[in-house]
């Protein structure tokens, strides 16, 4: 069976075997800095759908030997990876950082056009069952990420998190990104806990 595999797949399996033989520290560094950069290339501009994000997280967990068989991916990542090493957090935070930087650079002259485009895109994404299929560009990708985590952002400068806390998006505020990051990480952690609680036939972490 191995002889019937395509050459590129044979090479891929051989490289994966060599990576798994590396010490844990070097293996983690390779995945985060080398393979991770290639796999996530372009995500800040085009977005990264949840199913692709989960596939990459599973690859990270297996390469680092954090998960075996049918173990819980969420539990493995929460125990072994800090938020910035987990694509679940990293990809979404980089997405928000890029968008806030774009808004800041656009300035007042483009603000009216952005407001209209934001509201129109938000309405379109709300009206479809699979929003990531119509996501194109950083604006829609940012909105899809916010929706995935339970945030509401009908307006460009007014967002509401999953707990109902209102966020005023003032691009001129030098502390905005730091505050948004803290709030968004907290929402992501709550979302992660929900996902874990739904596993193992609804028993979650109690099992």
Coordinates of C-alpha atoms in Angstrom, one line a residue:
X1 CA 0.0 0.0 0.0
X2 CA 2.9 2.4 0.9
X3 CA 4.4 1.8 -2.6
X4 CA 1.1 2.9 -4.2
X5 CA 1.1 6.3 -2.5
X6 CA 1.9 9.5 -4.5
X7 CA 5.5 10.7 -4.2
X8 CA 4.5 13.9 -2.5
X9 CA 2.5 12.1 0.1
X10 CA 5.4 9.7 0.8
X11 CA 7.7 12.7 1.3
X12 CA 5.1 14.4 3.6
X13 CA 4.8 11.3 5.8
X14 CA 8.6 11.0 6.0
X15 CA 8.9 14.7 7.0
X16 CA 6.2 14.2 9.6
X17 CA 8.0 11.2 11.0
X18 CA 11.2 13.2 11.3
X19 CA 9.4 16.1 13.0
X20 CA 7.9 13.7 15.6
X21 CA 11.3 12.4 16.5
X22 CA 12.5 15.9 17.5
X23 CA 12.7 16.9 21.2
X24 CA 9.5 18.5 22.4
X25 CA 10.9 22.0 22.5
X26 CA 12.4 21.9 18.9
X27 CA 9.2 20.2 17.6
X28 CA 7.0 23.0 19.0
X29 CA 9.3 25.7 17.6
X30 CA 9.3 24.1 14.2
X31 CA 5.5 23.9 14.1
X32 CA 4.9 27.4 15.4
X33 CA 7.5 29.2 13.4
X34 CA 7.9 27.2 10.2
X35 CA 5.0 25.0 9.3
X36 CA 2.5 27.3 11.0
X37 CA 3.6 30.3 8.9
X38 CA 3.1 28.3 5.7
X39 CA -0.3 26.9 6.7
X40 CA -1.7 30.2 7.9
X41 CA -0.3 32.4 5.1
X42 CA -2.8 34.9 3.9
X43 CA -5.3 34.3 6.6
X44 CA -5.3 37.9 7.8
X45 CA -6.5 39.1 4.4
X46 CA -8.8 36.2 3.4
X47 CA -9.9 34.8 6.7
X48 CA -9.6 31.2 8.1
X49 CA -12.8 29.2 8.2
X50 CA -13.5 27.2 11.5
X51 CA -13.2 23.8 9.8
X52 CA -9.7 24.6 8.4
X53 CA -8.7 26.1 11.8
X54 CA -9.7 22.9 13.6
X55 CA -7.7 20.8 11.1
X56 CA -4.6 22.9 11.7
X57 CA -5.0 22.8 15.5
X58 CA -5.4 19.0 15.3
X59 CA -2.2 18.9 13.2
X60 CA -0.4 21.0 15.9
X61 CA -1.7 18.8 18.7
X62 CA -0.7 15.6 17.0
X63 CA 2.8 16.8 16.0
X64 CA 3.5 17.8 19.5
X65 CA 2.0 14.5 20.8
X66 CA -0.5 16.4 22.9
X67 CA -3.4 14.2 21.7
X68 CA -3.7 10.5 20.9
X69 CA -6.5 8.5 19.3
X70 CA -9.8 10.2 19.8
X71 CA -8.8 12.4 22.7
X72 CA -10.3 15.8 23.2
X73 CA -8.6 18.4 21.0
X74 CA -10.0 21.3 23.2
X75 CA -8.7 19.7 26.4
X76 CA -5.3 18.9 24.9
X77 CA -4.8 22.4 23.6
X78 CA -6.0 24.1 26.8
X79 CA -3.6 22.1 28.9
X80 CA -0.5 22.2 26.7
X81 CA -0.7 25.4 24.6
X82 CA -0.6 29.0 25.8
X83 CA -3.2 31.2 23.9
X84 CA -0.7 32.7 21.5
X85 CA 0.6 29.2 20.5
X86 CA -2.9 28.0 19.9
X87 CA -4.3 28.9 16.4
X88 CA -7.7 29.1 18.0
X89 CA -6.6 32.3 19.7
X90 CA -3.7 33.4 17.5
X91 CA -5.5 33.5 14.1
X92 CA -8.5 35.5 15.4
X93 CA -6.4 37.9 17.4
X94 CA -4.2 38.6 14.3
X95 CA -7.4 39.1 12.3
X96 CA -8.7 41.8 14.7
X97 CA -5.3 43.4 14.9
X98 CA -5.1 43.8 11.1
X99 CA -8.6 45.2 10.9
X100 CA -8.1 47.8 13.6
X101 CA -4.9 48.9 11.9
X102 CA -6.6 49.2 8.5
X103 CA -9.4 51.4 10.1
X104 CA -6.7 53.6 11.8
X105 CA -4.9 54.1 8.5
X106 CA -8.0 54.9 6.5
X107 CA -8.7 58.0 8.7
X108 CA -11.6 60.3 8.6
X109 CA -11.8 60.6 4.8
X110 CA -12.7 56.9 4.3
X111 CA -14.8 56.5 7.4
X112 CA -18.1 57.1 5.8
X113 CA -17.5 54.5 3.0
X114 CA -16.3 52.0 5.6
X115 CA -19.4 52.5 7.7
X116 CA -21.7 51.8 4.8
X117 CA -19.7 48.8 3.6
X118 CA -19.5 47.4 7.2
X119 CA -23.3 47.6 7.7
X120 CA -24.1 46.1 4.3
X121 CA -21.6 43.2 4.7
X122 CA -22.9 42.5 8.2
X123 CA -26.5 42.2 6.9
X124 CA -25.4 39.9 4.1
X125 CA -23.5 37.5 6.5
X126 CA -26.5 37.4 8.9
X127 CA -28.7 36.3 6.0
X128 CA -26.8 33.1 5.0
X129 CA -26.5 29.7 6.7
X130 CA -22.8 29.3 5.9
X131 CA -21.2 32.7 6.1
X132 CA -17.7 31.7 5.5
X133 CA -18.6 30.6 2.0
X134 CA -19.2 34.2 1.0
X135 CA -16.4 35.8 3.0
X136 CA -14.0 37.8 0.7
X137 CA -11.5 40.2 2.1
X138 CA -10.6 41.5 5.5
X139 CA -13.8 43.3 6.3
X140 CA -16.1 40.3 5.9
X141 CA -13.5 38.0 7.5
X142 CA -13.4 40.2 10.6
X143 CA -17.2 40.2 10.9
X144 CA -17.3 36.4 10.5
X145 CA -14.8 36.0 13.3
X146 CA -16.8 38.2 15.5
X147 CA -20.0 36.2 14.8
X148 CA -18.2 32.9 15.4
X149 CA -17.3 34.0 18.9
X150 CA -20.8 35.5 19.7
X151 CA -20.0 39.2 19.3
X152 CA -22.5 41.6 17.7
X153 CA -21.2 44.4 15.5
X154 CA -23.9 45.9 13.4
X155 CA -22.0 49.1 13.3
X156 CA -18.4 49.8 12.5
X157 CA -17.7 51.7 15.7
X158 CA -20.0 49.9 18.1
X159 CA -19.6 46.2 19.1
X160 CA -21.1 44.1 21.8
X161 CA -19.4 41.0 23.2
X162 CA -21.0 37.6 24.2
X163 CA -21.8 38.9 27.7
X164 CA -23.5 42.1 26.4
X165 CA -20.6 44.4 27.2
X166 CA -20.5 47.4 24.8
X167 CA -17.2 48.2 23.0
X168 CA -16.7 51.6 21.4
X169 CA -14.3 51.2 18.5
X170 CA -12.2 54.4 18.4
X171 CA -9.3 53.8 16.1
X172 CA -7.4 56.9 17.5
X173 CA -7.4 55.3 21.0
X174 CA -3.8 54.0 21.6
X175 CA -5.1 51.5 24.2
X176 CA -7.9 50.1 22.0
X177 CA -6.1 47.1 20.7
X178 CA -4.9 46.0 24.2
X179 CA -8.4 46.3 25.6
X180 CA -10.0 44.5 22.7
X181 CA -7.4 41.7 22.9
X182 CA -8.1 41.1 26.6
X183 CA -11.9 41.1 26.0
X184 CA -11.7 38.9 23.0
X185 CA -9.4 36.3 24.6
X186 CA -11.9 36.1 27.5
X187 CA -14.7 35.5 25.0
X188 CA -12.7 32.8 23.2
X189 CA -12.0 31.0 26.5
X190 CA -15.7 31.0 27.3
X191 CA -16.4 29.7 23.8
X192 CA -13.8 27.0 24.3
X193 CA -15.4 25.9 27.6
X194 CA -18.7 25.6 25.8
X195 CA -17.2 23.4 23.2
X196 CA -15.6 21.2 25.8
X197 CA -18.9 20.9 27.8
X198 CA -20.6 19.6 24.7
X199 CA -18.1 16.7 24.2
X200 CA -18.4 13.2 25.4
X201 CA -22.2 12.9 24.9
X202 CA -22.8 16.2 26.8
X203 CA -20.8 15.2 29.9
X204 CA -18.0 17.6 29.0
X205 CA -15.2 17.9 31.4
X206 CA -17.1 15.9 34.1
X207 CA -16.4 12.8 32.1

